[in-house]
Short mmCIF file of C-alpha atoms in Angstrom, two decimals:
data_model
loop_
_atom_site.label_atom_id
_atom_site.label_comp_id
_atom_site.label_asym_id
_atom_site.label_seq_id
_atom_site.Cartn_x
_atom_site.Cartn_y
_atom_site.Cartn_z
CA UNK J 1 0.00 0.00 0.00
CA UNK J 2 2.85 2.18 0.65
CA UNK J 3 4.43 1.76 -2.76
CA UNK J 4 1.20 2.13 -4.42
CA UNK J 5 0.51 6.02 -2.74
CA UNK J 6 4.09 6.96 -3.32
CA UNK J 7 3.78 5.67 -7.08
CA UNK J 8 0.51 7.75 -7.31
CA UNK J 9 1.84 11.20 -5.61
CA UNK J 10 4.45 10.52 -8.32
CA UNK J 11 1.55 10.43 -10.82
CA UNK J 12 3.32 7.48 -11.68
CA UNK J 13 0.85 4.59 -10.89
CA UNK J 14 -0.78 3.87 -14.30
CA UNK J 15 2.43 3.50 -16.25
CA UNK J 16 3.94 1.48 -13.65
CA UNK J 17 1.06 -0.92 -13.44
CA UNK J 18 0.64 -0.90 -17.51
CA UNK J 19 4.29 -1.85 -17.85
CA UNK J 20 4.70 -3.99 -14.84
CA UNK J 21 5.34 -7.97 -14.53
CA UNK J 22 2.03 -10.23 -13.44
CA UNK J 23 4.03 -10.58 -9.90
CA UNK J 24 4.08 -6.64 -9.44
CA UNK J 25 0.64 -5.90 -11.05
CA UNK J 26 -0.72 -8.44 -8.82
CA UNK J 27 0.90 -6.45 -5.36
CA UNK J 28 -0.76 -3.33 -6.21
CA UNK J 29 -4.07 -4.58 -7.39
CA UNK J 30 -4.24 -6.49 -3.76
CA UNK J 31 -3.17 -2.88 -2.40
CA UNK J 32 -5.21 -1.03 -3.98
CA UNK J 33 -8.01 -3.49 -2.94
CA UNK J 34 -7.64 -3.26 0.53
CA UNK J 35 -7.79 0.95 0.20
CA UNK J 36 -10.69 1.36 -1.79
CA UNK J 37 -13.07 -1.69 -0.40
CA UNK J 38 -14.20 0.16 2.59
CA UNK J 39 -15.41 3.46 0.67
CA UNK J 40 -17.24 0.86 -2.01
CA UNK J 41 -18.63 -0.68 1.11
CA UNK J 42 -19.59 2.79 2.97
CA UNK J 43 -20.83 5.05 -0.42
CA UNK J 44 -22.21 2.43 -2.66
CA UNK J 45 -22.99 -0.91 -1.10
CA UNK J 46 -24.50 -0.46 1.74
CA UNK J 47 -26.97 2.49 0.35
CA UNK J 48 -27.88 0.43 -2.06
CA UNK J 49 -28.64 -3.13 0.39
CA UNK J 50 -30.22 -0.28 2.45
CA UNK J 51 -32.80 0.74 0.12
CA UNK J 52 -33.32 -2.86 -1.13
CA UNK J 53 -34.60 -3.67 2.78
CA UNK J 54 -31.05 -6.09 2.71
CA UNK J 55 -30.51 -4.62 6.45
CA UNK J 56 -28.60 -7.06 7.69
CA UNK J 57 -26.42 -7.05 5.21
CA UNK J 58 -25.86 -3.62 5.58
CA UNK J 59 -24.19 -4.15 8.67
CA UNK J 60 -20.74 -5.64 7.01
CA UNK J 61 -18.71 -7.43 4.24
CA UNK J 62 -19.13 -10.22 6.44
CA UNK J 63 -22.77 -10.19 6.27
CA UNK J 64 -23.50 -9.48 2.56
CA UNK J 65 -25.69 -12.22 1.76
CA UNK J 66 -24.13 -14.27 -1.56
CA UNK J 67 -25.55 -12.31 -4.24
CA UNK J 68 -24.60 -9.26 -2.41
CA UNK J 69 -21.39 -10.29 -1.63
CA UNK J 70 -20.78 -10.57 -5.28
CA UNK J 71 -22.53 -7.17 -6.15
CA UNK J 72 -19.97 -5.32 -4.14
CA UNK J 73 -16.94 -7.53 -5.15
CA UNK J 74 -17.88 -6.38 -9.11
CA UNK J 75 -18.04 -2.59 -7.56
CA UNK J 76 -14.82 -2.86 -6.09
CA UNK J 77 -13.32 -4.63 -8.93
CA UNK J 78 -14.11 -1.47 -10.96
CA UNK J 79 -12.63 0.80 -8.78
CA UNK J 80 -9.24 -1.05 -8.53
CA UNK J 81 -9.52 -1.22 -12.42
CA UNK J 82 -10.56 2.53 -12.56
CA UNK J 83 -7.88 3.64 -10.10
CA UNK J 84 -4.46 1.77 -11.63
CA UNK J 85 -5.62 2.61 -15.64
CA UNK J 86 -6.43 6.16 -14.81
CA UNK J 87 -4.23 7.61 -12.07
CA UNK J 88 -1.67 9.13 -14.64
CA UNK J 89 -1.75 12.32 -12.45
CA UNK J 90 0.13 13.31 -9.11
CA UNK J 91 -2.35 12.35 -6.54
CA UNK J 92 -1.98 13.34 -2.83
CA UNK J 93 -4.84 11.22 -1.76
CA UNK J 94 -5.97 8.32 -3.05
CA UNK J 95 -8.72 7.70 -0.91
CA UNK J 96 -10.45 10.86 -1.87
CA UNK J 97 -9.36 10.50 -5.62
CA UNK J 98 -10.95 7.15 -5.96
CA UNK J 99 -14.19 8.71 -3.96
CA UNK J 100 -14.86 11.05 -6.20
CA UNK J 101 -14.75 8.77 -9.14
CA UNK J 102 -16.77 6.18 -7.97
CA UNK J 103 -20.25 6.99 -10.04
CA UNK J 104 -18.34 6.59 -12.75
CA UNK J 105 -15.98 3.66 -11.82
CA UNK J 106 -19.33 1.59 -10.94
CA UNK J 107 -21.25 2.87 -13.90
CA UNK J 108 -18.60 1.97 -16.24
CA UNK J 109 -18.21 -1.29 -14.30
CA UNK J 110 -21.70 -2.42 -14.78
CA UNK J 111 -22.05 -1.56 -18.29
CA UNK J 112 -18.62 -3.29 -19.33
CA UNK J 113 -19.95 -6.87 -17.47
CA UNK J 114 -23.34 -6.29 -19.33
CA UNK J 115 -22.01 -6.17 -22.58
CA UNK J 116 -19.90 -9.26 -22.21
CA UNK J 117 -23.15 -10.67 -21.46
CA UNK J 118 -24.12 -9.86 -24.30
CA UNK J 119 -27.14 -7.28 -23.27
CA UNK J 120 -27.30 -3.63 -23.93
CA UNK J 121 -25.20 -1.67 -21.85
CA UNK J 122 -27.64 1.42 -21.91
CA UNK J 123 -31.09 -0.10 -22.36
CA UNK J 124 -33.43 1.77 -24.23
CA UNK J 125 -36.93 0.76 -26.42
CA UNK J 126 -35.63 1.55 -29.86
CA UNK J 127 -38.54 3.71 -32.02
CA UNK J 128 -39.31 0.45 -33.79
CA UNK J 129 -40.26 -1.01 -30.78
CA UNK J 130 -41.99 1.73 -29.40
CA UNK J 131 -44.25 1.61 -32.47
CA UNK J 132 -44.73 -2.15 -32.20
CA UNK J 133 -46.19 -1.44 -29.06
CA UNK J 134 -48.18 1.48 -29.45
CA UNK J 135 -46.36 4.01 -27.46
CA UNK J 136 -48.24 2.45 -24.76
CA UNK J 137 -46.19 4.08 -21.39
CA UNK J 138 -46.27 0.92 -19.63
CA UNK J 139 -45.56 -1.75 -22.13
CA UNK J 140 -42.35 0.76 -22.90
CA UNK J 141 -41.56 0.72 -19.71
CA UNK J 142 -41.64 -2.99 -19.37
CA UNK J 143 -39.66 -2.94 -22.03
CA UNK J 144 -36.92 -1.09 -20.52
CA UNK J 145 -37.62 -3.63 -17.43
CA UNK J 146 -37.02 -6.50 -19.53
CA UNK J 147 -34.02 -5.54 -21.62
CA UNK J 148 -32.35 -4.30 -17.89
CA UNK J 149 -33.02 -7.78 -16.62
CA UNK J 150 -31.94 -10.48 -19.32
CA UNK J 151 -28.17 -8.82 -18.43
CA UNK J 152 -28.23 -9.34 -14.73
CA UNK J 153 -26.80 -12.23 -13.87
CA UNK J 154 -28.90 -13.79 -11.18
CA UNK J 155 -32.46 -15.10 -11.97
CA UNK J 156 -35.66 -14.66 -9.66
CA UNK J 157 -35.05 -17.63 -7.28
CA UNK J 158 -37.04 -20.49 -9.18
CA UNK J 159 -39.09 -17.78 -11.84
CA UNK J 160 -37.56 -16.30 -15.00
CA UNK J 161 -38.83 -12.91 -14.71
CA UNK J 162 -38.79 -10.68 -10.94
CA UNK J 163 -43.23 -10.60 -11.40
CA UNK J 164 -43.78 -9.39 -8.14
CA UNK J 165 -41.58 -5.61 -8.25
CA UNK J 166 -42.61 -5.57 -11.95
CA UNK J 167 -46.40 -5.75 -10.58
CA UNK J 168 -45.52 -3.13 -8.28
CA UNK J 169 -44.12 -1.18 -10.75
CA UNK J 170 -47.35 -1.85 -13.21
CA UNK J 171 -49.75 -0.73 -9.91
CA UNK J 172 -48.30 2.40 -10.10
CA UNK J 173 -47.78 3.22 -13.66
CA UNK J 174 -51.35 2.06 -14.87
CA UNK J 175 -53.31 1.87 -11.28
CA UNK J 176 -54.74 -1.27 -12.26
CA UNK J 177 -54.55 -4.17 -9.28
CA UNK J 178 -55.19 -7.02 -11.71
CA UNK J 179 -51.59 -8.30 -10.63
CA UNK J 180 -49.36 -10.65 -12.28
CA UNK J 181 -51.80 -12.69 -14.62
CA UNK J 182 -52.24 -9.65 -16.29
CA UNK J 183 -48.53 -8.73 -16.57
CA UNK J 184 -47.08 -11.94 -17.80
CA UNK J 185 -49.87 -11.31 -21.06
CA UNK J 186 -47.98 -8.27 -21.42
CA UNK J 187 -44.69 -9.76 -21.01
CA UNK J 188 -45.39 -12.30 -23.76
CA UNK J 189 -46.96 -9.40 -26.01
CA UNK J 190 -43.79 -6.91 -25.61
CA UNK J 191 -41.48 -10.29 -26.43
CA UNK J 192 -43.80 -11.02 -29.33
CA UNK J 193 -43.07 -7.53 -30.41
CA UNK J 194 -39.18 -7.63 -29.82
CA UNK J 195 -38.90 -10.94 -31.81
CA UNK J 196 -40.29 -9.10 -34.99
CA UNK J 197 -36.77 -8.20 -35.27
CA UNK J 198 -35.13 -11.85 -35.03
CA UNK J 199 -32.28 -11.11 -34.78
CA UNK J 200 -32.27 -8.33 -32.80
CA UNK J 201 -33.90 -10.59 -30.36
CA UNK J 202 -31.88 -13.13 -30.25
CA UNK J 203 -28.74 -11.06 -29.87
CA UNK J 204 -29.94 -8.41 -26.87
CA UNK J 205 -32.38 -10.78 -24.89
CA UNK J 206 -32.19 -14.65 -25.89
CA UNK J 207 -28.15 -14.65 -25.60
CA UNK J 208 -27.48 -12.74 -22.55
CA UNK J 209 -30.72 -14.09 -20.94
CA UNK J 210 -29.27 -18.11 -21.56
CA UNK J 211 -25.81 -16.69 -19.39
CA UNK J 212 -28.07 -16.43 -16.14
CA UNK J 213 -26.75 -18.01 -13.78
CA UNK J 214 -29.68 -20.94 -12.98
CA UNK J 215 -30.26 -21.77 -10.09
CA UNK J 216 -28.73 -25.27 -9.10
CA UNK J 217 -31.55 -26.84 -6.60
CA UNK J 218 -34.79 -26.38 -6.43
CA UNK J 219 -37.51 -28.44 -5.03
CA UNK J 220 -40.44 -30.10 -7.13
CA UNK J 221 -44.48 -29.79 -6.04
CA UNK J 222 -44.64 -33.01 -4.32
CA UNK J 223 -41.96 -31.54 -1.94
CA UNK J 224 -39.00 -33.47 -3.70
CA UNK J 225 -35.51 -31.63 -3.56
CA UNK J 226 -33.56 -32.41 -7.37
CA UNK J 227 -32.27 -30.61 -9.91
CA UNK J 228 -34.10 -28.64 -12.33
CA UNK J 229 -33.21 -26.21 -14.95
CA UNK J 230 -34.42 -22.72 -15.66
CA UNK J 231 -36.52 -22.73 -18.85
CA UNK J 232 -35.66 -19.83 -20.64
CA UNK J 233 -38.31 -20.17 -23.30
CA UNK J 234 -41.61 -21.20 -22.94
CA UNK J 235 -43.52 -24.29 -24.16
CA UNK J 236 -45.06 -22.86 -27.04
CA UNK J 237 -41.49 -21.40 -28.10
CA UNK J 238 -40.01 -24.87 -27.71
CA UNK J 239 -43.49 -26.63 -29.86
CA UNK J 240 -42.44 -24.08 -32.88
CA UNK J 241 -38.92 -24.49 -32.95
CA UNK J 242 -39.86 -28.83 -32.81
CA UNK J 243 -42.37 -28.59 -35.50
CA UNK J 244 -40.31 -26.33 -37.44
CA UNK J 245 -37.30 -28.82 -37.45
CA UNK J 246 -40.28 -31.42 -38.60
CA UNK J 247 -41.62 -29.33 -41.27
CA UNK J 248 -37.72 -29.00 -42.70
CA UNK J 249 -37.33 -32.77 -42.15
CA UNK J 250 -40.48 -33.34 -44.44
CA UNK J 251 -39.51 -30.89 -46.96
CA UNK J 252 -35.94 -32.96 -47.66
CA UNK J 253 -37.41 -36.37 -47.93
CA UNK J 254 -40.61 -34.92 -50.09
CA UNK J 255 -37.45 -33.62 -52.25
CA UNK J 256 -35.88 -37.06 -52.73
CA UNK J 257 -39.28 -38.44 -53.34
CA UNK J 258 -40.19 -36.18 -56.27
CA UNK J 259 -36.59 -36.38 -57.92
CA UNK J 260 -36.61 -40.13 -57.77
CA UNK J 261 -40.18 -39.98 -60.13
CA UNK J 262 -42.35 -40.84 -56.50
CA UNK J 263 -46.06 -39.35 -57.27
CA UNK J 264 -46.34 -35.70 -55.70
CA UNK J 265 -49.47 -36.50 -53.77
CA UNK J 266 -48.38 -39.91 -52.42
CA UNK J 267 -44.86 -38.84 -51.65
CA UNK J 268 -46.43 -35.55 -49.42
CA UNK J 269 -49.27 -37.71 -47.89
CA UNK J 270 -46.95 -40.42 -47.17
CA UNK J 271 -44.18 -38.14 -45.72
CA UNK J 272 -46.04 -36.01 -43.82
CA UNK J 273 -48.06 -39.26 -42.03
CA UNK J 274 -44.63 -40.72 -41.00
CA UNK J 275 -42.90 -37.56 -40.01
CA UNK J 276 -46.00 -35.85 -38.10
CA UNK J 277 -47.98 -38.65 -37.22
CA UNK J 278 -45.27 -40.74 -35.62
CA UNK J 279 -44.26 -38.89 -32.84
CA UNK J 280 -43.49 -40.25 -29.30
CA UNK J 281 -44.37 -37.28 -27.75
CA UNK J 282 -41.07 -37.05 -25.83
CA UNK J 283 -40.80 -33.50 -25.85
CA UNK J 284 -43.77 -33.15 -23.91
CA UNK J 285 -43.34 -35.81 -20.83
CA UNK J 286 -42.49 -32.63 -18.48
CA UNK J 287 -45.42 -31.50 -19.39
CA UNK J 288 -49.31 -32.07 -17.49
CA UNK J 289 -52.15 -33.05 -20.65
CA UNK J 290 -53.68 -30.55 -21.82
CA UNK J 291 -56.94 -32.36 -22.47
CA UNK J 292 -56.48 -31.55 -25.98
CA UNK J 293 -55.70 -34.35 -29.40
CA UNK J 294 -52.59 -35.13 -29.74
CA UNK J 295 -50.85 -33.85 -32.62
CA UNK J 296 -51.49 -37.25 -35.03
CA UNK J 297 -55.35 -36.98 -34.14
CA UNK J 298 -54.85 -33.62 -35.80
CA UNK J 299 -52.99 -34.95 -38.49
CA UNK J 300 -55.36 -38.22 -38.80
CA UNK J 301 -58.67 -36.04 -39.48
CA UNK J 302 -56.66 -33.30 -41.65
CA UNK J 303 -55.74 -36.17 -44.34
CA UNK J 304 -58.91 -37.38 -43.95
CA UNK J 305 -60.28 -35.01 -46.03
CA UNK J 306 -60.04 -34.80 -49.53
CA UNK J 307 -60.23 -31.02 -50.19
CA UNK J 308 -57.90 -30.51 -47.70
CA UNK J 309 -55.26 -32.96 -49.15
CA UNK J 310 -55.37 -31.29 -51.92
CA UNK J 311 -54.82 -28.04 -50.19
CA UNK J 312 -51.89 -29.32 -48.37
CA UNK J 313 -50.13 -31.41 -51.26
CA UNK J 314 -50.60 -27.50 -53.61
CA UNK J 315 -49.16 -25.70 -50.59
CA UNK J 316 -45.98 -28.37 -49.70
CA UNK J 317 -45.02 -28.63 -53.56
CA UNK J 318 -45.13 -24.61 -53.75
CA UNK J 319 -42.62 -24.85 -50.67
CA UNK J 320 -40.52 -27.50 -51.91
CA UNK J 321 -40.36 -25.74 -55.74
CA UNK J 322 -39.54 -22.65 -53.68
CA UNK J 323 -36.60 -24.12 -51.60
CA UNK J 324 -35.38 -25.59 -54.77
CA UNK J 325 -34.89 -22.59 -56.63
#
């Protein structure tokens, strides 16, 4: 610690630190540690567990609960990293130095580890997005909520999304008590609206939203304790993307079919009663029944109709002519 606050009234400490070997670098990152984790603690982390109720763990480092604990490791981490790249000026006192940079340190910190989540450092509701919504205040707003969210690194316990401040938040933006059935609709429709843009989607929510860290146990309805993972998508996401990899299945042997001389109708009929039809319904055993016909009921009546067939073996040929071309 000495050596790092005569290096810094020297204005020396950046260079030294750029330059230095790991063994050195290391020294005056621990140093520099030790001086500026107690102001983290004092003007960022315990305001902040303060106002988030966390009381007891606003008593100490040694009482930060986990997640906390973490929180104000990351702060400090951007300190030290702010302090030894930036102090390139003489600086009496580092204490005070690194104080009055600490907005910015933490700012900067937080942004930097969302972005190698992959989220959006600043998030903001683009105008398309705005307009796929309506301008609607809240929806943007949940917006905002969501995009902030899939680049924190912790999950909601056992749940996805954090429902129950977001339905505190939706109280007092729209004054409506209906709760949370009523927000997860409107989660679903501002998602439906981001993934009009897929790959916008996929590259500021669904990436940095599958780095969460999921929560390892969990126990099951029946009381149970066991693993379980956190879904990230939800059923019907996971139904499209199977049928989808069914329809392109179909499409490829329909192809074969057709350029070995195979009658158009009877290849498509065929094909699509063996790919569709002949399912065994594995992707759905962590699900409870719907009540509903299965998928090769569906499938059963549909080709029992000639019209339809006919309907179905115009519209599959279209597809397959287009895919060829």
């Amino acid at each position: 610690m000495d050596d790092l606050r005569d290096l810094a009234r020297r204005g020396e400490l950046a260079n030294v630190v750029a330059s230095a070997t790991p063994e050195v670098r290391a020294r005056l990152s621990g140093a520099a540690y030790a001086i500026v984790w107690p102001i983290v603690f004092a003007r960022v982390t315990r305001p902040v567990e303060r106002r988030r109720g966390h009381w007891l763990c606003a008593n100490s480092v040694e009482q930060l609960a986990d997640d906390c604990l973490d929180r104000h490791h990351d702060d400090v981490e951007a300190v030290v990293s702010d302090l030894l790249t930036n102090a390139k000026v003489p600086i009496v006192d580092v204490e005070r130095w690194s104080s009055a940079r600490l907005t910015a340190a933490t700012v900067d910190g937080h942004r930097r580890r969302r972005g190698q989540r992959g989220a959006l450092q600043r998030p903001r509701v683009p105008a398309w997005l705005a307009a796929e919504l309506g301008g609607d205040p809240w929806l943007t707003e949940l917006a905002v909520q969501i995009l902030t969210w899939v680049g924190v690194p912790t999950t909601a316990g056992t749940q996805l999304w954090p429902l129950d401040s977001w339905a505190l938040r939706r109280e007092v933006a729209t004054g409506d008590l209906t709760g949370n059935p009523m927000l997860s609709m409107e989660i679903e429709r501002v998602l439906a609206a981001m993934r009009r843009r897929p790959r916008w989607y996929a590259d500021y929510v669904e990436r940095p939203l599958g780095r969460k860290y999921a929560p390892a146990l969990a126990v099951s309805a029946d009381g149970a304790a066991g693993l379980r993972p956190l879904v990230v998508i939800g059923s019907h996401e996971r139904d499209e993307a199977h049928l989808a990899d069914l329809a392109a299945a179909a499409v490829e042997l329909i192809s074969r079919r057709l350029r070995a001389g195979a009658d158009p109708a009877h290849a498509v009929v065929e094909v699509l009663g063996v790919v569709f039809g002949a399912g065994t319904g594995s992707e759905q055993m962590d699900r409870t029944p719907d009540g509903g016909p299965a998928a090769e009921e569906r499938l059963s009546v549909l080709l029992a109709d000639d019209r339809t067939v006919r309907r179905i073996v115009d519209e599959v040929l279209r597809i397959v002519a287009d895919g060829s071309k």
